[in-house]
CSV table of C-alpha atoms in Angstrom, one decimal:
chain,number,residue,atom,x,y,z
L,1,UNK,CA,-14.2,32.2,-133.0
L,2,UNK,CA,-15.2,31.8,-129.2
L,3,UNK,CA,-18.6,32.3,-129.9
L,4,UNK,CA,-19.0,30.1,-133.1
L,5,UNK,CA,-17.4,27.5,-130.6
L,6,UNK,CA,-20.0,28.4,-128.1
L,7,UNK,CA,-22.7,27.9,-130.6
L,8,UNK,CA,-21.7,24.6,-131.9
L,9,UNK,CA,-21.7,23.4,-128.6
L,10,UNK,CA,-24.9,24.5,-127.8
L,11,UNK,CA,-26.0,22.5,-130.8
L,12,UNK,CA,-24.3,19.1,-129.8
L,13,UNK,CA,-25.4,19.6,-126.8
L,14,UNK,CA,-29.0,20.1,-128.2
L,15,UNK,CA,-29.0,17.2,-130.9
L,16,UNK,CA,-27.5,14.7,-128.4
L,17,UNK,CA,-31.1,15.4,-126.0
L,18,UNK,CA,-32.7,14.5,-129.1
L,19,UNK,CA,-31.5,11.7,-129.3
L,20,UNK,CA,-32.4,9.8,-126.2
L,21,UNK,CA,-35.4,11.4,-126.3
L,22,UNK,CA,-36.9,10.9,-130.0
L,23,UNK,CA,-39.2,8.1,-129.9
L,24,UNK,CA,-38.8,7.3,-133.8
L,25,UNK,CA,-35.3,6.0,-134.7
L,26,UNK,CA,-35.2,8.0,-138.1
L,27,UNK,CA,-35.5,11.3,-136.1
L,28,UNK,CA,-32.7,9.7,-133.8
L,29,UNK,CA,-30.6,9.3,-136.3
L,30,UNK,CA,-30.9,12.6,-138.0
L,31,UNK,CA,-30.4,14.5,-135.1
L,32,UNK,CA,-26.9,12.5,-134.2
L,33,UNK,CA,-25.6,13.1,-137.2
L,34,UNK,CA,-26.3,16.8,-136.6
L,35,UNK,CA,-24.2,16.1,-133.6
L,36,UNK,CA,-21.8,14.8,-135.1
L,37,UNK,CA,-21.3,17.7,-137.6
L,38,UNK,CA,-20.9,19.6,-134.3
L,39,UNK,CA,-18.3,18.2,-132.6
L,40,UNK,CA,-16.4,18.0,-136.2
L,41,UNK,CA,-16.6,21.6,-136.1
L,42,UNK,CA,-15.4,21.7,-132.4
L,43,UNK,CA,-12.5,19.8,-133.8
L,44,UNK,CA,-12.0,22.2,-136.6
L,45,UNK,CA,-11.8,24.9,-134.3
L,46,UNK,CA,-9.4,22.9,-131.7
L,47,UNK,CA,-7.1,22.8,-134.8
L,48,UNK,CA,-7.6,19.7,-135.7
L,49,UNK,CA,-9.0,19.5,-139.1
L,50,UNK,CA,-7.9,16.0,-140.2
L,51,UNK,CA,-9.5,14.4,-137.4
L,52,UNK,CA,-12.8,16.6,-138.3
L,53,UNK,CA,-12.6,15.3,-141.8
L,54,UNK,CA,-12.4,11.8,-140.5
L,55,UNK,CA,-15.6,12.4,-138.1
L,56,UNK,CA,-17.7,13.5,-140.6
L,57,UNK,CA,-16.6,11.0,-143.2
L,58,UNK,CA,-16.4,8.0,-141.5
L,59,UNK,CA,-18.8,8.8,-138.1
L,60,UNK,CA,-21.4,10.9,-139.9
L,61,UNK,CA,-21.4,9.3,-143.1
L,62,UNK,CA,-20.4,5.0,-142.8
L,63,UNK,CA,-21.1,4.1,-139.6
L,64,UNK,CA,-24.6,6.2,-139.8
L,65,UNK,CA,-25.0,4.8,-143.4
L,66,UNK,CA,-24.9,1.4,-141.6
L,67,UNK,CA,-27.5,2.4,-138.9
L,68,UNK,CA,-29.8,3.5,-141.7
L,69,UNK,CA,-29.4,0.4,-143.4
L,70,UNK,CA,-30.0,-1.5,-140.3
L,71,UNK,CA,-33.3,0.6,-139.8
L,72,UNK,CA,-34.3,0.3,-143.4
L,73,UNK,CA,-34.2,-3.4,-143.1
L,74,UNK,CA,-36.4,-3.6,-139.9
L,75,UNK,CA,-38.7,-1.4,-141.3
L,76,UNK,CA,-39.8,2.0,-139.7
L,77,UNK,CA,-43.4,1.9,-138.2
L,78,UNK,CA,-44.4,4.8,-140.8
L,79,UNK,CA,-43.3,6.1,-143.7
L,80,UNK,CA,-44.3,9.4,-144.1
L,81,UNK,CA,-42.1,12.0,-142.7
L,82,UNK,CA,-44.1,15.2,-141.8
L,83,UNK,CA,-42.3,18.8,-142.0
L,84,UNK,CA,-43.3,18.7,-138.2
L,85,UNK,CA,-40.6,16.3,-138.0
L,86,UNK,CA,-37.4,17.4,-140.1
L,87,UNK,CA,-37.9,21.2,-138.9
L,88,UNK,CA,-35.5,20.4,-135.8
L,89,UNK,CA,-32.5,18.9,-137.8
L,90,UNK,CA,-33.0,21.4,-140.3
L,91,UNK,CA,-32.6,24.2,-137.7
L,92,UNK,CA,-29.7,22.9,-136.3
L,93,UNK,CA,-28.5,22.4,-139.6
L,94,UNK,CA,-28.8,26.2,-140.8
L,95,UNK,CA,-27.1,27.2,-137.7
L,96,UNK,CA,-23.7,24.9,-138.7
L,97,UNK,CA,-24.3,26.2,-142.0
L,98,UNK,CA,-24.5,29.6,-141.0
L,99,UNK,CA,-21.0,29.0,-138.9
L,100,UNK,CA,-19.2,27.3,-141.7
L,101,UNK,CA,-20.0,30.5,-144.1
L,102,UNK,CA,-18.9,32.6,-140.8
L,103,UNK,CA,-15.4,30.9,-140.9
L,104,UNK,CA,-15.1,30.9,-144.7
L,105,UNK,CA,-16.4,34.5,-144.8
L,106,UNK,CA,-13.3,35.5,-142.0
L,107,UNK,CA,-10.7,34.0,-143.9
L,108,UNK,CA,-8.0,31.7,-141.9
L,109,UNK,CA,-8.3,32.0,-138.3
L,110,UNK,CA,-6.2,31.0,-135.7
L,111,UNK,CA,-6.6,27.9,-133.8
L,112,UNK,CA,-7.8,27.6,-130.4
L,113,UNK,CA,-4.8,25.1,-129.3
L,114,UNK,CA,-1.6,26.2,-128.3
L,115,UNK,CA,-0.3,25.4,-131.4
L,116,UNK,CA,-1.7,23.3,-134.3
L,117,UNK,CA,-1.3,19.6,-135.1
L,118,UNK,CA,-1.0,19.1,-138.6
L,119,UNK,CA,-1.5,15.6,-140.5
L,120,UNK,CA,2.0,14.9,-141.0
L,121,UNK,CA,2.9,14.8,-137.2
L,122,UNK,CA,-0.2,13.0,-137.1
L,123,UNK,CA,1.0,10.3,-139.2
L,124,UNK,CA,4.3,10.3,-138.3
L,125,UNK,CA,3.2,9.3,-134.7
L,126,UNK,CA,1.0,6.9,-135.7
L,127,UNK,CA,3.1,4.9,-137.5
L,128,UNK,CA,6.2,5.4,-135.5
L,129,UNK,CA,5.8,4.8,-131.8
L,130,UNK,CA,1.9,3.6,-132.7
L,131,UNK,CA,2.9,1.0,-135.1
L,132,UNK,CA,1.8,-1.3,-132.6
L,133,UNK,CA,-1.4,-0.3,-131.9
L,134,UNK,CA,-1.9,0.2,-135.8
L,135,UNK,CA,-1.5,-3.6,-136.0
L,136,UNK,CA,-3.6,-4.4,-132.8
L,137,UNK,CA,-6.5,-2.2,-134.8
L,138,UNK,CA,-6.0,-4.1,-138.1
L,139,UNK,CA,-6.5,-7.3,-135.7
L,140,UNK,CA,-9.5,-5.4,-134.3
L,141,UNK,CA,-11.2,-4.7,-137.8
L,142,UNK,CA,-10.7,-8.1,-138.9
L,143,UNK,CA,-12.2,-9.6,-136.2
L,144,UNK,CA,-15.3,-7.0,-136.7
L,145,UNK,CA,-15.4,-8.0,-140.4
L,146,UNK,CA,-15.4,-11.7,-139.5
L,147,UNK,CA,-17.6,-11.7,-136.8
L,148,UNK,CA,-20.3,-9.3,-139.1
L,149,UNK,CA,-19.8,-12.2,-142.0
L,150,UNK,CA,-20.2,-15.2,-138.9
L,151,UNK,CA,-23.6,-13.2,-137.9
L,152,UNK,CA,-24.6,-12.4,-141.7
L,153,UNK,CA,-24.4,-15.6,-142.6
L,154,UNK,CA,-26.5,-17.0,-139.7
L,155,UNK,CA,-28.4,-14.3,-140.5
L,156,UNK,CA,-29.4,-15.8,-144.0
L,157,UNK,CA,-30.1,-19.1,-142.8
L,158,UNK,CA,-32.6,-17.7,-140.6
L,159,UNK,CA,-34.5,-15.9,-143.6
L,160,UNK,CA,-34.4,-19.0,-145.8
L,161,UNK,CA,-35.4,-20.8,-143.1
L,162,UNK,CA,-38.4,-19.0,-143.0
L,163,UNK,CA,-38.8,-18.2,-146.3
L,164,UNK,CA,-39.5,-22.2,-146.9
A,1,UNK,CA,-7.2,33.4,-122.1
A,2,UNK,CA,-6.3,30.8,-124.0
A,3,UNK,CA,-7.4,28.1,-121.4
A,4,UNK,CA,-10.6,28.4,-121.7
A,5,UNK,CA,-11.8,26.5,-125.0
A,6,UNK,CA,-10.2,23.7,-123.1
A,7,UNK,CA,-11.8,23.6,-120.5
A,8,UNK,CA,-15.1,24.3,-122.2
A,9,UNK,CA,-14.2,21.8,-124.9
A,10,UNK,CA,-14.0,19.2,-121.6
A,11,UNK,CA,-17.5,20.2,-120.3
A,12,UNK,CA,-18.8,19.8,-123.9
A,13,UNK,CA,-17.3,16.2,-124.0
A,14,UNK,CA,-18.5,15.0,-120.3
A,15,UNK,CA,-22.0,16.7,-120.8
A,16,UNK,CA,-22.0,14.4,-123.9
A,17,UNK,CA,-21.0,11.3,-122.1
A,18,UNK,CA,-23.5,11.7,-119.6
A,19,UNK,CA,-26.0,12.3,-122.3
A,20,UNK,CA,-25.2,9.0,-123.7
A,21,UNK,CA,-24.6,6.9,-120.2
A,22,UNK,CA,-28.7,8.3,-120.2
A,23,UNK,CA,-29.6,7.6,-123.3
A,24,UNK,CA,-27.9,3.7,-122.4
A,25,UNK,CA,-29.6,3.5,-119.0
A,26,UNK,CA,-33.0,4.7,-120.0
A,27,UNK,CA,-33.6,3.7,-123.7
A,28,UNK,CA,-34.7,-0.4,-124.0
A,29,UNK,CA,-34.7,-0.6,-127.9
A,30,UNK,CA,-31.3,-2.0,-128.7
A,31,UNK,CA,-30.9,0.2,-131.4
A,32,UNK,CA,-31.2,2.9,-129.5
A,33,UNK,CA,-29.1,1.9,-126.9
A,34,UNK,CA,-26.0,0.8,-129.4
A,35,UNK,CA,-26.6,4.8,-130.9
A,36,UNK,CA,-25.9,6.1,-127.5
A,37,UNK,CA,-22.9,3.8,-126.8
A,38,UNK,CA,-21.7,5.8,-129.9
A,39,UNK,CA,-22.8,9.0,-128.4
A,40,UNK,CA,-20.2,7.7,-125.4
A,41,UNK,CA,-17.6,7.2,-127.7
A,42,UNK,CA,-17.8,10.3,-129.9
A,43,UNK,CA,-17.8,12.1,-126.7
A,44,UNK,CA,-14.2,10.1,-125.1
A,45,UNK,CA,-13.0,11.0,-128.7
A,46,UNK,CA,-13.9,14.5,-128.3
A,47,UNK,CA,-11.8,14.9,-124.7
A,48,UNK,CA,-9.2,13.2,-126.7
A,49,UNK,CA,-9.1,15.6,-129.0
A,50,UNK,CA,-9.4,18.8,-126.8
A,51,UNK,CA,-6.2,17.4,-124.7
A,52,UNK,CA,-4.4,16.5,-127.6
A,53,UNK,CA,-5.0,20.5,-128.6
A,54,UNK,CA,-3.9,21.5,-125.4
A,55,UNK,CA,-1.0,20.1,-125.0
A,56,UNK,CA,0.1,20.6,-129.0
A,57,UNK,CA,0.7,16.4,-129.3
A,58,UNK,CA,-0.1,14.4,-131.9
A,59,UNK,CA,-1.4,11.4,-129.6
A,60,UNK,CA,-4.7,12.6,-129.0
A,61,UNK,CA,-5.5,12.4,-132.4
A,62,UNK,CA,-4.0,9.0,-132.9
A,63,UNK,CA,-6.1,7.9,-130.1
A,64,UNK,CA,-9.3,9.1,-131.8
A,65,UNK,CA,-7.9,7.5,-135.1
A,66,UNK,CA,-8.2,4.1,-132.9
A,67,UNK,CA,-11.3,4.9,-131.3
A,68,UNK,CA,-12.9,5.5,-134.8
A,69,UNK,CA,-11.8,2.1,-136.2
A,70,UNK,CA,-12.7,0.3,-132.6
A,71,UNK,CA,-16.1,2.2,-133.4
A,72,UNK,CA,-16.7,0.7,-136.7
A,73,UNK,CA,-15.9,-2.5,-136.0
A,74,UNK,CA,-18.4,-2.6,-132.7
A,75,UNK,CA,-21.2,-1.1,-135.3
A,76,UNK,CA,-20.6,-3.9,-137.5
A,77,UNK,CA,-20.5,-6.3,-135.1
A,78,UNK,CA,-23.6,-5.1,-133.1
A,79,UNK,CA,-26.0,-4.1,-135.9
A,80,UNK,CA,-25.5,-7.7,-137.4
A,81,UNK,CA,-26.0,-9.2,-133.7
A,82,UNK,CA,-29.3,-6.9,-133.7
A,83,UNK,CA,-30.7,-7.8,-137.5
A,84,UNK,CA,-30.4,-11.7,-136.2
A,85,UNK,CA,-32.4,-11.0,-133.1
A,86,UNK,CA,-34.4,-9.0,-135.0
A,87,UNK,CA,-35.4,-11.8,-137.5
A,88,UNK,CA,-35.5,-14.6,-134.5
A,89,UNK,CA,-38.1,-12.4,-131.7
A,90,UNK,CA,-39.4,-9.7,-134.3
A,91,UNK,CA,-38.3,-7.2,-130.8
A,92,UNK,CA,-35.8,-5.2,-129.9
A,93,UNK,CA,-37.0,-4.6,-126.5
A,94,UNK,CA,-33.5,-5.4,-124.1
A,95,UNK,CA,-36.6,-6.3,-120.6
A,96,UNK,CA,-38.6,-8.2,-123.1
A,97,UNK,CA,-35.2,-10.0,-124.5
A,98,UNK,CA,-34.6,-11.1,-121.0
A,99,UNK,CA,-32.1,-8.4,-121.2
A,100,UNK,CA,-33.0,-6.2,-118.5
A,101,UNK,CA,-34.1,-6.9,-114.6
A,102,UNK,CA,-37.7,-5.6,-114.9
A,103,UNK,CA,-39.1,-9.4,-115.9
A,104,UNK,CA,-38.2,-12.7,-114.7
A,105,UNK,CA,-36.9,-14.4,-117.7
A,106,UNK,CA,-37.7,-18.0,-116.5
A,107,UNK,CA,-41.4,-18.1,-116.8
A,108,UNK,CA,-41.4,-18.3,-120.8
A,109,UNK,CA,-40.0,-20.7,-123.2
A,110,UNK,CA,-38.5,-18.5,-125.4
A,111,UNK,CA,-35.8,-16.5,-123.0
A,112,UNK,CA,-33.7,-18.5,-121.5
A,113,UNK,CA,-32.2,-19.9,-124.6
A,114,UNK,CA,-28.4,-19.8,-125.2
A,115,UNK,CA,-27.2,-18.7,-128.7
A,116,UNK,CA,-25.3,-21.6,-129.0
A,117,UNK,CA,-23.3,-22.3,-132.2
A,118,UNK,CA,-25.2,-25.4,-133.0
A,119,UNK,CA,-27.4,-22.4,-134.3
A,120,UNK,CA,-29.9,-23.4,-137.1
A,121,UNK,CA,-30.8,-26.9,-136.7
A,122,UNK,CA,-32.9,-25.9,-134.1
A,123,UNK,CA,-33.7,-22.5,-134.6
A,124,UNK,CA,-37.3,-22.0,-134.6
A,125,UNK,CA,-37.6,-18.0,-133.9
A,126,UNK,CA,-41.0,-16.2,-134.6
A,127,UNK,CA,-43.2,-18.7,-132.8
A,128,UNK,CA,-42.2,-18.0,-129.5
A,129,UNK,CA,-44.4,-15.4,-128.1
A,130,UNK,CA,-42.3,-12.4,-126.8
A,131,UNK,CA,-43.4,-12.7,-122.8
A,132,UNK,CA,-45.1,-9.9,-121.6
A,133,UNK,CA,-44.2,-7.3,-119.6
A,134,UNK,CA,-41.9,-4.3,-120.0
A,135,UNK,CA,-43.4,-2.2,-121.9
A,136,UNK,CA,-41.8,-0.4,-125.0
A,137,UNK,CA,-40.4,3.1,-124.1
């Protein structure tokens, strides 16, 4: 299990330099969601497999959802996507796959932590001596939805605007 | 022996920081530079998580549980902040914004306005030229 740790970190490490470095934002995002997947399988192998769950749900799939969306509606400067350009994700890619068939393949492994934090402790901190800070982050969502509504709506009267 | 991954798992998560602290400092698309502030965060979530497994606590995963919804809420709030600039200067570019240091912003009509709430009464976006200088990277 060291070395399938060793190996995703190589490839977060590798994704995340393609990122700041990728002059198309497509690419960008393709390769952070590769990262992404890497560090959820660092947490996998840290024993914490809820929390990976949650990073690939909710970093590599909504929040990136919302980025493509966001780069949908400015428009990329060209459509096509040559093989040139996908070959780097998809590398990376086959070497998380190749890990996740490694760990299925060895049957259940032992964690890396000293010992493992299951969901139910999880939640039973959270909303025990974090109750407070569950509210303060409902607060905190709120506001974000608000505020993304505030701008939206700005946001249309600038389009009709100029769609007069 | 069993040390190690933690530390490693700590390296991982600062060399990722870094990463996006450079991506931040270097990058002058907005969009780019609101991915790498979620590079930064992934990565504070990812020491959360690596302490959190070393010490056998449930905290550092409640903390990443917060981080996470802080994370989507910023997104939100940013990528709608970056669609109305979009559709007012047609740029993203943070020195041609009057964002960055690089290029005075007084010179041109179009940079030193507030966004005040008064908003679309007088919002006349595209026709402003962008002023030049600072060129896209």
């Amino acid at each position: 299990m060291n070395l399938v740790y060793a190996a995703s970190a190589c490839v977060a490490i590798a994704a995340t330099i393609m990122v700041i470095t990728r002059r198309n934002a497509v690419h960008a995002l393709l390769y952070l969601v590769v990262s992404l997947l890497a560090v959820a399988v660092i947490m996998l192998l840290l024993g914490a497999a809820f929390v990976a769950a949650l990073e690939v749900i909710i970093y590599a799939g909504a929040i990136m959802v919302l980025f493509v969306f966001v780069i949908m509606l400015i428009g990329p400067r060209n459509d096509t996507v040559s093989a040139r350009d996908w070959i780097g994700p998809v590398i990376l890619g086959l070497i998380l796959l190749a890990e996740l068939l490694y760990i299925i393949a060895a049957g259940p492994f032992a964690p890396l932590a000293v010992k493992e934090v299951d969901p139910r402790q999880v939640g039973i901190a959270l909303l025990g001596p974090y109750l407070i800070g569950v509210e303060v982050t409902a607060f905190l969502l709120l506001a974000g939805l608000v505020g993304a509504f505030h701008l939206g709506r700005r946001l249309a009267v600038t389009l009709g605007r100029k769609g007069d | 022996m069993a040390s190690v991954p933690f530390e490693y798992g700590l390296a991982v998560a600062g060399v990722l920081f870094v990463l996006g602290l450079t991506g931040v400092l270097v990058r002058r698309n907005l969009l780019f530079i609101l991915l790498c502030v979620e590079i930064m965060l992934n990565a504070a979530g990812l020491a959360f998580i690596v302490a959190g497994a070393r010490w056998g606590q449930p905290d550092g995963q409640v903390m990443f549980i917060f981080l996470l919804s802080m994370a989507a809420a910023e997104v939100a709030v940013g990528l709608a902040l970056i669609l109305l600039l979009y559709s007012r200067r047609k740029d993203l570019d943070s020195d041609a914004l009057g964002m960055g240091g690089a290029t005075t912003p007084g010179g041109s009509p179009g940079t030193a306005r507030p966004a005040s709430p008064v908003g679309a009464a007088r919002a006349r976006p595209p026709a402003v030229g962008v002023p030049q200088g600072g060129t896209r990277r």
